[in-house]
mmCIF file of C-alpha atoms and ligand atoms in Angstrom:
data_model
loop_
_atom_site.group_PDB
_atom_site.id
_atom_site.type_symbol
_atom_site.label_atom_id
_atom_site.label_comp_id
_atom_site.label_asym_id
_atom_site.label_seq_id
_atom_site.Cartn_x
_atom_site.Cartn_y
_atom_site.Cartn_z
ATOM 1 C CA MET N 826 148.480 147.005 148.305
ATOM 2 C CA ARG N 827 152.242 146.996 148.817
ATOM 3 C CA GLN N 828 153.844 150.130 147.496
ATOM 4 C CA ARG N 829 157.278 151.666 147.212
ATOM 5 C CA ASN N 830 157.829 154.275 149.885
ATOM 6 C CA LYS N 831 157.324 157.713 148.335
ATOM 7 C CA PRO N 832 158.666 160.266 150.813
ATOM 8 C CA TRP N 833 157.274 163.104 148.654
ATOM 9 C CA ALA N 834 153.712 161.738 148.637
ATOM 10 C CA LYS N 835 152.437 163.611 151.719
ATOM 11 C CA GLU N 836 153.724 166.894 150.352
ATOM 12 C CA LYS N 837 152.085 166.305 146.971
ATOM 13 C CA LEU N 838 148.750 165.447 148.602
ATOM 14 C CA ALA N 839 148.960 168.716 150.567
ATOM 15 C CA ASP N 840 149.631 170.644 147.339
ATOM 16 C CA TYR N 841 146.157 169.775 145.982
ATOM 17 C CA PRO N 842 143.636 170.765 148.669
ATOM 18 C CA GLN N 843 140.969 171.101 145.952
ATOM 19 C CA TYR N 844 141.129 167.293 145.532
ATOM 20 C CA VAL N 845 142.603 165.929 148.773
ATOM 21 C CA ILE N 846 140.691 166.971 151.878
ATOM 22 C CA GLY N 847 143.345 167.828 154.449
ATOM 23 C CA SER N 848 141.262 168.255 157.623
ATOM 24 C CA PRO N 849 138.148 166.211 156.898
ATOM 25 C CA ASP N 850 136.716 166.667 160.412
ATOM 26 C CA GLN N 851 135.978 170.316 159.553
ATOM 27 C CA TRP N 852 133.437 169.219 156.926
ATOM 28 C CA LYS N 853 131.441 166.900 159.176
ATOM 29 C CA GLY N 854 127.761 167.551 158.491
ATOM 30 C CA LYS N 855 128.417 169.818 155.499
ATOM 31 C CA TRP N 856 130.181 167.714 152.884
ATOM 32 C CA HIS N 857 127.913 169.036 150.145
ATOM 33 C CA GLU N 858 129.726 172.386 150.537
ATOM 34 C CA VAL N 859 132.951 170.730 149.414
ATOM 35 C CA PHE N 860 131.498 169.823 146.018
ATOM 36 C CA GLU N 861 130.182 171.977 143.177
ATOM 37 C CA LYS N 862 126.759 170.334 143.352
ATOM 38 C CA LYS N 863 124.623 169.147 146.252
ATOM 39 C CA GLN N 864 123.914 165.536 145.278
ATOM 40 C CA PRO N 865 124.189 162.022 146.781
ATOM 41 C CA LEU N 866 127.523 161.072 148.331
ATOM 42 C CA HIS N 867 129.147 157.667 147.750
ATOM 43 C CA ILE N 868 132.447 156.683 149.362
ATOM 44 C CA GLU N 869 134.941 153.939 148.534
ATOM 45 C CA ILE N 870 137.030 152.602 151.404
ATOM 46 C CA GLY N 871 140.494 151.360 150.453
ATOM 47 C CA THR N 872 140.398 153.182 147.151
ATOM 48 C CA GLY N 873 143.970 152.258 146.211
ATOM 49 C CA LYS N 874 145.179 153.908 143.004
ATOM 50 C CA GLY N 875 141.753 155.338 142.219
ATOM 51 C CA ARG N 876 140.739 153.669 138.978
ATOM 52 C CA PHE N 877 137.280 152.771 140.311
ATOM 53 C CA ILE N 878 136.453 156.065 142.025
ATOM 54 C CA SER N 879 137.546 158.209 139.078
ATOM 55 C CA GLY N 880 135.743 155.901 136.609
ATOM 56 C CA MET N 881 132.565 156.075 138.694
ATOM 57 C CA ALA N 882 132.813 159.861 138.981
ATOM 58 C CA LYS N 883 133.176 160.197 135.237
ATOM 59 C CA ALA N 884 130.287 157.801 134.531
ATOM 60 C CA ASN N 885 127.951 159.318 137.156
ATOM 61 C CA PRO N 886 128.231 163.116 137.265
ATOM 62 C CA MET N 887 125.024 163.235 139.355
ATOM 63 C CA ILE N 888 126.823 161.584 142.313
ATOM 64 C CA ASN N 889 129.606 162.987 144.504
ATOM 65 C CA TYR N 890 132.394 160.540 145.406
ATOM 66 C CA ILE N 891 135.102 160.354 148.042
ATOM 67 C CA GLY N 892 137.938 157.831 147.817
ATOM 68 C CA ILE N 893 139.348 156.922 151.239
ATOM 69 C CA GLU N 894 142.791 155.347 151.474
ATOM 70 C CA LEU N 895 145.182 154.770 154.341
ATOM 71 C CA GLN N 896 148.471 154.777 152.420
ATOM 72 C CA ASP N 897 149.742 158.101 151.082
ATOM 73 C CA SER N 898 152.107 156.340 148.653
ATOM 74 C CA VAL N 899 149.090 154.667 147.010
ATOM 75 C CA ILE N 900 146.489 157.437 147.044
ATOM 76 C CA VAL N 901 148.960 159.783 145.375
ATOM 77 C CA THR N 902 148.400 157.799 142.145
ATOM 78 C CA ALA N 903 144.646 158.312 142.520
ATOM 79 C CA LEU N 904 145.386 162.024 142.833
ATOM 80 C CA ASP N 905 147.292 161.975 139.521
ATOM 81 C CA ARG N 906 144.233 160.511 137.777
ATOM 82 C CA ILE N 907 141.919 163.117 139.230
ATOM 83 C CA ILE N 908 144.243 166.001 138.369
ATOM 84 C CA GLU N 909 144.479 164.743 134.796
ATOM 85 C CA GLU N 910 140.742 164.284 134.396
ATOM 86 C CA GLU N 911 139.732 167.465 136.283
ATOM 87 C CA LEU N 912 136.689 165.763 137.761
ATOM 88 C CA PRO N 913 134.527 168.099 139.865
ATOM 89 C CA ASN N 914 132.621 165.346 141.684
ATOM 90 C CA VAL N 915 135.405 163.339 143.304
ATOM 91 C CA LYS N 916 137.625 164.037 146.316
ATOM 92 C CA LEU N 917 140.168 161.969 148.237
ATOM 93 C CA MET N 918 140.882 161.450 151.916
ATOM 94 C CA ASN N 919 144.154 159.970 153.223
ATOM 95 C CA VAL N 920 142.695 158.577 156.462
ATOM 96 C CA ASP N 921 141.929 155.332 158.296
ATOM 97 C CA ALA N 922 138.368 154.031 157.872
ATOM 98 C CA ASN N 923 138.290 153.370 161.628
ATOM 99 C CA ASN N 924 137.852 157.115 162.093
ATOM 100 C CA LEU N 925 134.965 157.684 159.675
ATOM 101 C CA PRO N 926 132.421 158.814 162.319
ATOM 102 C CA THR N 927 134.803 161.701 163.130
ATOM 103 C CA PHE N 928 134.389 162.914 159.556
ATOM 104 C CA PHE N 929 130.772 162.173 158.645
ATOM 105 C CA GLU N 930 127.442 162.867 160.330
ATOM 106 C CA LYS N 931 124.869 160.087 160.604
ATOM 107 C CA GLY N 932 123.023 159.868 157.274
ATOM 108 C CA GLU N 933 125.568 161.945 155.373
ATOM 109 C CA VAL N 934 126.775 159.074 153.173
ATOM 110 C CA ASP N 935 124.437 157.388 150.693
ATOM 111 C CA ARG N 936 126.524 154.351 149.789
ATOM 112 C CA VAL N 937 129.771 152.591 150.739
ATOM 113 C CA TYR N 938 131.921 150.701 148.226
ATOM 114 C CA LEU N 939 134.446 148.090 149.340
ATOM 115 C CA ASN N 940 136.572 146.747 146.503
ATOM 116 C CA PHE N 941 139.163 144.004 146.895
ATOM 117 C CA SER N 942 139.659 144.746 150.560
ATOM 118 C CA ASP N 943 142.686 143.140 152.201
ATOM 119 C CA PRO N 944 141.560 139.577 153.103
ATOM 120 C CA TRP N 945 143.496 139.163 156.389
ATOM 121 C CA PRO N 946 143.165 135.359 156.112
ATOM 122 C CA LYS N 947 144.416 134.506 159.628
ATOM 123 C CA THR N 948 141.572 134.175 162.136
ATOM 124 C CA ARG N 949 143.494 136.235 164.678
ATOM 125 C CA HIS N 950 143.395 139.162 162.194
ATOM 126 C CA ALA N 951 139.642 138.932 161.477
ATOM 127 C CA LYS N 952 139.011 142.250 163.241
ATOM 128 C CA ARG N 953 141.061 144.010 160.558
ATOM 129 C CA ARG N 954 138.773 142.882 157.721
ATOM 130 C CA LEU N 955 136.736 145.814 156.440
ATOM 131 C CA THR N 956 133.609 143.654 156.673
ATOM 132 C CA TYR N 957 134.151 142.746 160.366
ATOM 133 C CA LYS N 958 131.212 143.720 162.565
ATOM 134 C CA THR N 959 132.908 146.745 164.125
ATOM 135 C CA PHE N 960 133.384 148.188 160.612
ATOM 136 C CA LEU N 961 129.733 147.411 159.802
ATOM 137 C CA GLU N 962 128.830 149.486 162.900
ATOM 138 C CA ILE N 963 131.021 152.334 161.640
ATOM 139 C CA TYR N 964 129.397 152.325 158.191
ATOM 140 C CA GLU N 965 125.919 152.176 159.739
ATOM 141 C CA ASP N 966 126.875 155.200 161.834
ATOM 142 C CA ILE N 967 127.445 157.410 158.785
ATOM 143 C CA LEU N 968 125.052 155.936 156.195
ATOM 144 C CA VAL N 969 121.484 156.949 155.438
ATOM 145 C CA ASP N 970 118.758 154.646 156.735
ATOM 146 C CA GLN N 971 118.680 151.486 154.629
ATOM 147 C CA GLY N 972 122.065 152.461 153.186
ATOM 148 C CA GLU N 973 124.017 149.933 151.159
ATOM 149 C CA ILE N 974 127.489 148.454 150.949
ATOM 150 C CA HIS N 975 128.550 147.295 147.483
ATOM 151 C CA PHE N 976 131.334 144.773 147.781
ATOM 152 C CA LYS N 977 133.622 143.095 145.211
ATOM 153 C CA THR N 978 136.527 140.702 145.701
ATOM 154 C CA ASP N 979 138.278 137.809 144.002
ATOM 155 C CA ASN N 980 138.975 136.206 147.375
ATOM 156 C CA GLN N 981 136.495 133.382 147.993
ATOM 157 C CA GLY N 982 137.351 133.129 151.699
ATOM 158 C CA LEU N 983 136.804 136.844 152.290
ATOM 159 C CA PHE N 984 133.598 136.773 150.246
ATOM 160 C CA GLU N 985 132.128 133.885 152.239
ATOM 161 C CA TYR N 986 133.213 135.484 155.496
ATOM 162 C CA SER N 987 131.654 138.814 154.460
ATOM 163 C CA LEU N 988 128.318 137.285 153.398
ATOM 164 C CA THR N 989 128.111 135.703 156.861
ATOM 165 C CA SER N 990 129.174 138.921 158.573
ATOM 166 C CA PHE N 991 126.558 141.005 156.676
ATOM 167 C CA SER N 992 123.892 138.418 157.348
ATOM 168 C CA GLU N 993 124.726 138.034 161.078
ATOM 169 C CA TYR N 994 124.545 141.817 161.361
ATOM 170 C CA GLY N 995 120.950 141.592 160.100
ATOM 171 C CA MET N 996 121.603 143.092 156.684
ATOM 172 C CA LEU N 997 119.662 142.213 153.552
ATOM 173 C CA LEU N 998 121.797 140.574 150.863
ATOM 174 C CA LYS N 999 121.039 141.449 147.245
ATOM 175 C CA TYR N 1000 122.490 140.678 143.814
ATOM 176 C CA VAL N 1001 124.965 138.081 145.022
ATOM 177 C CA SER N 1002 127.154 137.143 142.061
ATOM 178 C CA LEU N 1003 129.706 134.349 142.082
ATOM 179 C CA ASP N 1004 131.097 135.412 138.703
ATOM 180 C CA LEU N 1005 130.576 139.099 138.070
ATOM 181 C CA HIS N 1006 132.215 139.205 134.659
ATOM 182 C CA THR N 1007 129.883 136.586 133.162
ATOM 183 C CA SER N 1008 126.798 137.929 134.962
ATOM 184 C CA ASN N 1009 124.316 140.391 133.472
ATOM 185 C CA PHE N 1010 125.490 143.200 135.786
ATOM 186 C CA GLU N 1011 125.752 146.387 133.734
ATOM 187 C CA GLY N 1012 128.124 149.309 134.093
ATOM 188 C CA ASN N 1013 130.856 147.536 136.041
ATOM 189 C CA ILE N 1014 133.884 149.774 136.565
ATOM 190 C CA MET N 1015 137.013 147.702 137.112
ATOM 191 C CA THR N 1016 139.481 148.411 139.887
ATOM 192 C CA GLU N 1017 143.241 147.909 139.530
ATOM 193 C CA TYR N 1018 143.074 144.667 141.510
ATOM 194 C CA GLU N 1019 140.050 143.479 139.568
ATOM 195 C CA GLU N 1020 141.877 143.807 136.265
ATOM 196 C CA LYS N 1021 145.001 142.144 137.627
ATOM 197 C CA PHE N 1022 143.223 139.159 139.175
ATOM 198 C CA SER N 1023 140.661 138.606 136.434
ATOM 199 C CA ASN N 1024 143.534 138.600 133.914
ATOM 200 C CA LYS N 1025 144.999 135.745 135.980
ATOM 201 C CA GLY N 1026 141.722 133.858 135.544
ATOM 202 C CA ASN N 1027 140.270 134.526 139.009
ATOM 203 C CA ARG N 1028 136.502 134.823 139.339
ATOM 204 C CA ILE N 1029 135.165 138.074 140.741
ATOM 205 C CA TYR N 1030 132.536 137.882 143.487
ATOM 206 C CA ARG N 1031 130.115 140.731 144.152
ATOM 207 C CA CYS N 1032 127.205 141.501 146.435
ATOM 208 C CA GLU N 1033 125.145 144.362 147.802
ATOM 209 C CA ALA N 1034 124.266 144.409 151.502
ATOM 210 C CA GLN N 1035 121.588 146.749 152.833
ATOM 211 C CA TYR N 1036 121.053 147.878 156.420
ATOM 212 C CA ARG N 1037 117.509 147.557 157.780
HETATM 213 C C1 LIG D 708 144.064 145.209 148.215
HETATM 214 S S1 LIG D 708 144.015 146.941 148.072
HETATM 215 C C2 LIG D 708 142.696 147.204 146.878
HETATM 216 C C3 LIG D 708 142.754 148.557 146.237
HETATM 217 C C4 LIG D 708 141.627 148.900 145.269
HETATM 218 N N1 LIG D 708 140.347 148.959 145.953
HETATM 219 C C5 LIG D 708 141.566 147.940 144.119
HETATM 220 O O1 LIG D 708 140.608 147.144 144.064
HETATM 221 O O2 LIG D 708 142.440 147.979 143.247
HETATM 222 C C6 LIG D 708 143.238 147.429 149.610
HETATM 223 C C7 LIG D 708 143.498 148.876 149.981
HETATM 224 O O3 LIG D 708 142.741 149.190 151.146
HETATM 225 C C8 LIG D 708 143.507 150.075 151.935
HETATM 226 N N2 LIG D 708 143.016 149.985 153.333
HETATM 227 C C9 LIG D 708 143.082 148.911 154.136
HETATM 228 N N3 LIG D 708 142.564 149.179 155.352
HETATM 229 C C10 LIG D 708 142.153 150.469 155.303
HETATM 230 C C11 LIG D 708 141.556 151.341 156.264
HETATM 231 N N4 LIG D 708 141.287 150.915 157.519
HETATM 232 N N5 LIG D 708 141.264 152.606 155.885
HETATM 233 C C12 LIG D 708 141.546 153.033 154.633
HETATM 234 N N6 LIG D 708 142.123 152.252 153.679
HETATM 235 C C13 LIG D 708 142.431 150.998 154.012
HETATM 236 C C14 LIG D 708 144.929 149.575 151.786
HETATM 237 O O4 LIG D 708 145.888 150.560 152.108
HETATM 238 C C15 LIG D 708 144.955 149.182 150.309
HETATM 239 O O5 LIG D 708 145.433 150.217 149.477
#
Protein backbone atom coordinates (compact mmCIF):
# COMPACT_ATOMS: atom_id res chain seq x y z
CA MET A 1 0.00 0.00 0.00
CA ARG A 2 1.74 3.16 -1.19
CA GLN A 3 0.99 6.10 1.03
CA ARG A 4 1.84 9.76 1.29
CA ASN A 5 4.51 10.35 3.90
CA LYS A 6 2.83 11.61 7.08
CA PRO A 7 5.57 12.94 9.34
CA TRP A 8 3.03 13.39 12.17
CA ALA A 9 1.85 9.77 12.07
CA LYS A 10 4.30 8.36 14.65
CA GLU A 11 3.39 11.09 17.11
CA LYS A 12 -0.34 10.47 16.66
CA LEU A 13 0.10 6.72 17.18
CA ALA A 14 1.97 7.47 20.42
CA ASP A 15 -0.87 9.74 21.57
CA TYR A 16 -3.30 6.78 21.73
CA PRO A 17 -1.63 4.08 23.85
CA GLN A 18 -5.08 2.69 24.69
CA TYR A 19 -5.37 1.60 21.02
CA VAL A 20 -1.80 1.42 19.69
CA ILE A 21 0.47 -0.85 21.71
CA GLY A 22 3.77 1.00 21.97
CA SER A 23 6.06 -1.66 23.48
CA PRO A 24 4.36 -4.91 22.50
CA ASP A 25 7.19 -7.09 23.87
CA GLN A 26 6.08 -6.18 27.41
CA TRP A 27 2.77 -8.00 26.88
CA LYS A 28 4.25 -11.28 25.67
CA GLY A 29 2.37 -14.09 27.41
CA LYS A 30 -0.26 -11.78 28.91
CA TRP A 31 -2.11 -10.17 26.01
CA HIS A 32 -5.47 -10.86 27.64
CA GLU A 33 -4.54 -8.18 30.22
CA VAL A 34 -4.50 -5.59 27.46
CA PHE A 35 -8.17 -6.15 26.64
CA GLU A 36 -11.32 -5.67 28.71
CA LYS A 37 -12.27 -9.33 28.34
CA LYS A 38 -10.24 -12.53 28.32
CA GLN A 39 -11.34 -14.14 25.05
CA PRO A 40 -9.78 -15.61 21.88
CA LEU A 41 -7.19 -13.48 20.09
CA HIS A 42 -7.14 -13.09 16.29
CA ILE A 43 -4.51 -11.02 14.49
CA GLU A 44 -4.41 -9.54 10.99
CA ILE A 45 -0.99 -9.06 9.43
CA GLY A 46 -0.71 -6.15 7.00
CA THR A 47 -3.88 -4.57 8.30
CA GLY A 48 -3.56 -1.46 6.12
CA LYS A 49 -6.20 1.18 6.84
CA GLY A 50 -8.11 -1.09 9.21
CA ARG A 51 -11.48 -1.59 7.56
CA PHE A 52 -11.36 -5.37 8.04
CA ILE A 53 -10.07 -5.45 11.62
CA SER A 54 -12.52 -2.82 12.87
CA GLY A 55 -15.41 -4.47 10.98
CA MET A 56 -14.51 -7.85 12.48
CA ALA A 57 -14.21 -6.37 15.97
CA LYS A 58 -17.62 -4.78 15.67
CA ALA A 59 -19.22 -7.97 14.29
CA ASN A 60 -17.55 -10.30 16.83
CA PRO A 61 -17.41 -8.73 20.30
CA MET A 62 -16.51 -12.16 21.75
CA ILE A 63 -13.10 -12.07 20.00
CA ASN A 64 -10.13 -9.79 20.68
CA TYR A 65 -8.31 -8.48 17.59
CA ILE A 66 -4.92 -6.96 16.87
CA GLY A 67 -4.14 -5.29 13.54
CA ILE A 68 -0.43 -5.42 12.68
CA GLU A 69 0.96 -3.02 10.10
CA LEU A 70 4.47 -2.00 9.14
CA GLN A 71 3.76 1.50 7.81
CA ASP A 72 2.88 4.22 10.31
CA SER A 73 1.40 6.42 7.56
CA VAL A 74 -1.13 3.67 6.78
CA ILE A 75 -2.01 2.35 10.24
CA VAL A 76 -2.79 5.88 11.39
CA THR A 77 -5.99 5.67 9.30
CA ALA A 78 -6.90 2.43 11.07
CA LEU A 79 -6.41 4.31 14.33
CA ASP A 80 -8.89 6.99 13.22
CA ARG A 81 -11.54 4.30 12.63
CA ILE A 82 -10.98 2.74 16.03
CA ILE A 83 -11.06 6.09 17.84
CA GLU A 84 -14.33 6.95 16.11
CA GLU A 85 -15.95 3.61 16.87
CA GLU A 86 -14.55 3.27 20.42
CA LEU A 87 -14.15 -0.48 20.04
CA PRO A 88 -12.93 -2.20 23.21
CA ASN A 89 -11.81 -5.42 21.51
CA VAL A 90 -9.32 -4.18 18.93
CA LYS A 91 -5.75 -2.89 19.25
CA LEU A 92 -3.06 -1.98 16.72
CA MET A 93 0.65 -2.67 16.49
CA ASN A 94 3.00 -0.71 14.19
CA VAL A 95 5.58 -3.49 13.80
CA ASP A 96 7.10 -5.88 11.27
CA ALA A 97 5.53 -9.36 11.18
CA ASN A 98 9.05 -10.82 11.08
CA ASN A 99 9.29 -10.01 14.79
CA LEU A 100 6.04 -11.61 15.96
CA PRO A 101 7.66 -14.27 18.20
CA THR A 102 9.18 -11.39 20.22
CA PHE A 103 5.66 -10.22 21.02
CA PHE A 104 3.60 -13.40 21.40
CA GLU A 105 4.06 -16.60 23.38
CA LYS A 106 3.50 -19.95 21.67
CA GLY A 107 -0.25 -20.63 21.64
CA GLU A 108 -1.22 -17.06 22.48
CA VAL A 109 -2.85 -16.34 19.11
CA ASP A 110 -5.94 -18.25 17.98
CA ARG A 111 -6.05 -17.21 14.33
CA VAL A 112 -4.04 -15.26 11.74
CA TYR A 113 -5.66 -13.27 8.93
CA LEU A 114 -3.73 -12.31 5.80
CA ASN A 115 -5.67 -10.04 3.47
CA PHE A 116 -4.40 -8.86 0.10
CA SER A 117 -0.79 -9.28 1.11
CA ASP A 118 1.79 -7.69 -1.18
CA PRO A 119 2.32 -10.23 -4.01
CA TRP A 120 6.07 -9.68 -4.61
CA PRO A 121 5.75 -11.24 -8.09
CA LYS A 122 9.50 -11.52 -8.83
CA THR A 123 10.91 -14.92 -7.87
CA ARG A 124 13.92 -13.27 -6.25
CA HIS A 125 11.50 -11.55 -3.81
CA ALA A 126 9.58 -14.72 -2.87
CA LYS A 127 10.98 -14.64 0.67
CA ARG A 128 9.11 -11.38 1.28
CA ARG A 129 5.69 -12.93 0.61
CA LEU A 130 3.76 -13.29 3.85
CA THR A 131 2.96 -16.89 2.90
CA TYR A 132 6.64 -17.87 2.36
CA LYS A 133 7.71 -20.79 4.54
CA THR A 134 9.71 -18.70 7.01
CA PHE A 135 6.53 -16.68 7.73
CA LEU A 136 4.56 -19.93 8.11
CA GLU A 137 7.15 -20.94 10.76
CA ILE A 138 6.65 -17.60 12.53
CA TYR A 139 2.86 -17.98 12.60
CA GLU A 140 3.16 -21.58 13.82
CA ASP A 141 5.41 -20.30 16.60
CA ILE A 142 2.69 -18.07 18.08
CA LEU A 143 -0.53 -19.91 17.15
CA VAL A 144 -2.45 -22.47 19.18
CA ASP A 145 -2.10 -26.09 18.10
CA GLN A 146 -4.07 -26.64 14.90
CA GLY A 147 -4.31 -22.86 14.50
CA GLU A 148 -5.53 -21.42 11.22
CA ILE A 149 -4.55 -18.82 8.66
CA HIS A 150 -7.44 -17.23 6.77
CA PHE A 151 -6.19 -15.76 3.53
CA LYS A 152 -7.83 -13.55 0.86
CA THR A 153 -6.36 -11.99 -2.27
CA ASP A 154 -7.33 -10.96 -5.78
CA ASN A 155 -3.89 -11.95 -7.06
CA GLN A 156 -4.10 -15.33 -8.80
CA GLY A 157 -0.32 -15.81 -8.83
CA LEU A 158 0.00 -15.15 -5.10
CA PHE A 159 -3.00 -17.37 -4.37
CA GLU A 160 -1.57 -20.31 -6.32
CA TYR A 161 1.84 -19.79 -4.75
CA SER A 162 0.30 -19.66 -1.26
CA LEU A 163 -1.80 -22.82 -1.73
CA THR A 164 1.42 -24.63 -2.68
CA SER A 165 3.34 -23.07 0.20
CA PHE A 166 0.65 -24.05 2.77
CA SER A 167 0.43 -27.53 1.32
CA GLU A 168 4.23 -28.08 1.18
CA TYR A 169 4.38 -26.98 4.81
CA GLY A 170 1.99 -29.84 5.62
CA MET A 171 -1.03 -27.68 6.36
CA LEU A 172 -4.62 -28.75 5.77
CA LEU A 173 -6.42 -26.62 3.17
CA LYS A 174 -10.09 -25.86 3.76
CA TYR A 175 -12.83 -23.80 2.11
CA VAL A 176 -10.82 -22.92 -0.98
CA SER A 177 -12.87 -20.41 -2.97
CA LEU A 178 -11.95 -19.16 -6.42
CA ASP A 179 -14.69 -16.52 -6.34
CA LEU A 180 -15.51 -15.47 -2.81
CA HIS A 181 -18.18 -12.94 -3.70
CA THR A 182 -20.33 -15.47 -5.57
CA SER A 183 -19.69 -18.26 -3.06
CA ASN A 184 -21.96 -19.12 -0.13
CA PHE A 185 -19.43 -17.79 2.41
CA GLU A 186 -21.32 -15.79 5.03
CA GLY A 187 -20.23 -12.77 7.02
CA ASN A 188 -17.46 -11.59 4.71
CA ILE A 189 -15.98 -8.28 5.87
CA MET A 190 -14.39 -6.43 2.97
CA THR A 191 -10.96 -4.85 3.18
CA GLU A 192 -10.03 -1.60 1.42
CA TYR A 193 -8.18 -3.51 -1.29
CA GLU A 194 -11.00 -6.01 -1.66
CA GLU A 195 -13.51 -3.26 -2.39
CA LYS A 196 -11.15 -1.52 -4.80
CA PHE A 197 -10.24 -4.63 -6.80
CA SER A 198 -13.68 -6.24 -6.82
CA ASN A 199 -15.09 -2.94 -8.11
CA LYS A 200 -12.61 -3.30 -10.99
CA GLY A 201 -14.09 -6.73 -11.73
CA ASN A 202 -11.32 -8.83 -10.17
CA ARG A 203 -12.27 -12.15 -8.60
CA ILE A 204 -11.45 -12.61 -4.93
CA TYR A 205 -9.74 -15.84 -3.88
CA ARG A 206 -9.96 -17.16 -0.33
CA CYS A 207 -8.79 -20.16 1.66
CA GLU A 208 -8.24 -21.38 5.20
CA ALA A 209 -5.04 -23.27 6.02
CA GLN A 210 -4.72 -25.21 9.27
CA TYR A 211 -1.53 -26.38 10.98
CA ARG A 212 -1.43 -30.04 12.03
C1 LIG B 1 -1.53 -4.51 -0.23
S1 LIG B 1 -1.71 -3.89 1.39
C2 LIG B 1 -3.28 -4.59 1.91
C3 LIG B 1 -3.89 -3.86 3.07
C4 LIG B 1 -5.18 -4.44 3.64
N1 LIG B 1 -4.96 -5.76 4.21
C5 LIG B 1 -6.27 -4.48 2.61
O1 LIG B 1 -6.63 -5.59 2.18
O2 LIG B 1 -6.80 -3.43 2.24
C6 LIG B 1 -0.53 -4.87 2.30
C7 LIG B 1 -0.11 -4.24 3.62
O3 LIG B 1 0.73 -5.16 4.32
C8 LIG B 1 1.71 -4.41 5.00
N2 LIG B 1 2.87 -5.30 5.26
C9 LIG B 1 3.66 -5.88 4.34
N3 LIG B 1 4.63 -6.61 4.92
C10 LIG B 1 4.43 -6.50 6.26
C11 LIG B 1 5.12 -7.01 7.40
N4 LIG B 1 6.22 -7.78 7.25
N5 LIG B 1 4.65 -6.70 8.62
C12 LIG B 1 3.56 -5.91 8.76
N6 LIG B 1 2.86 -5.39 7.72
C13 LIG B 1 3.30 -5.67 6.49
C14 LIG B 1 2.06 -3.29 4.04
O4 LIG B 1 2.67 -2.19 4.68
C15 LIG B 1 0.68 -2.95 3.47
O5 LIG B 1 0.04 -1.90 4.16
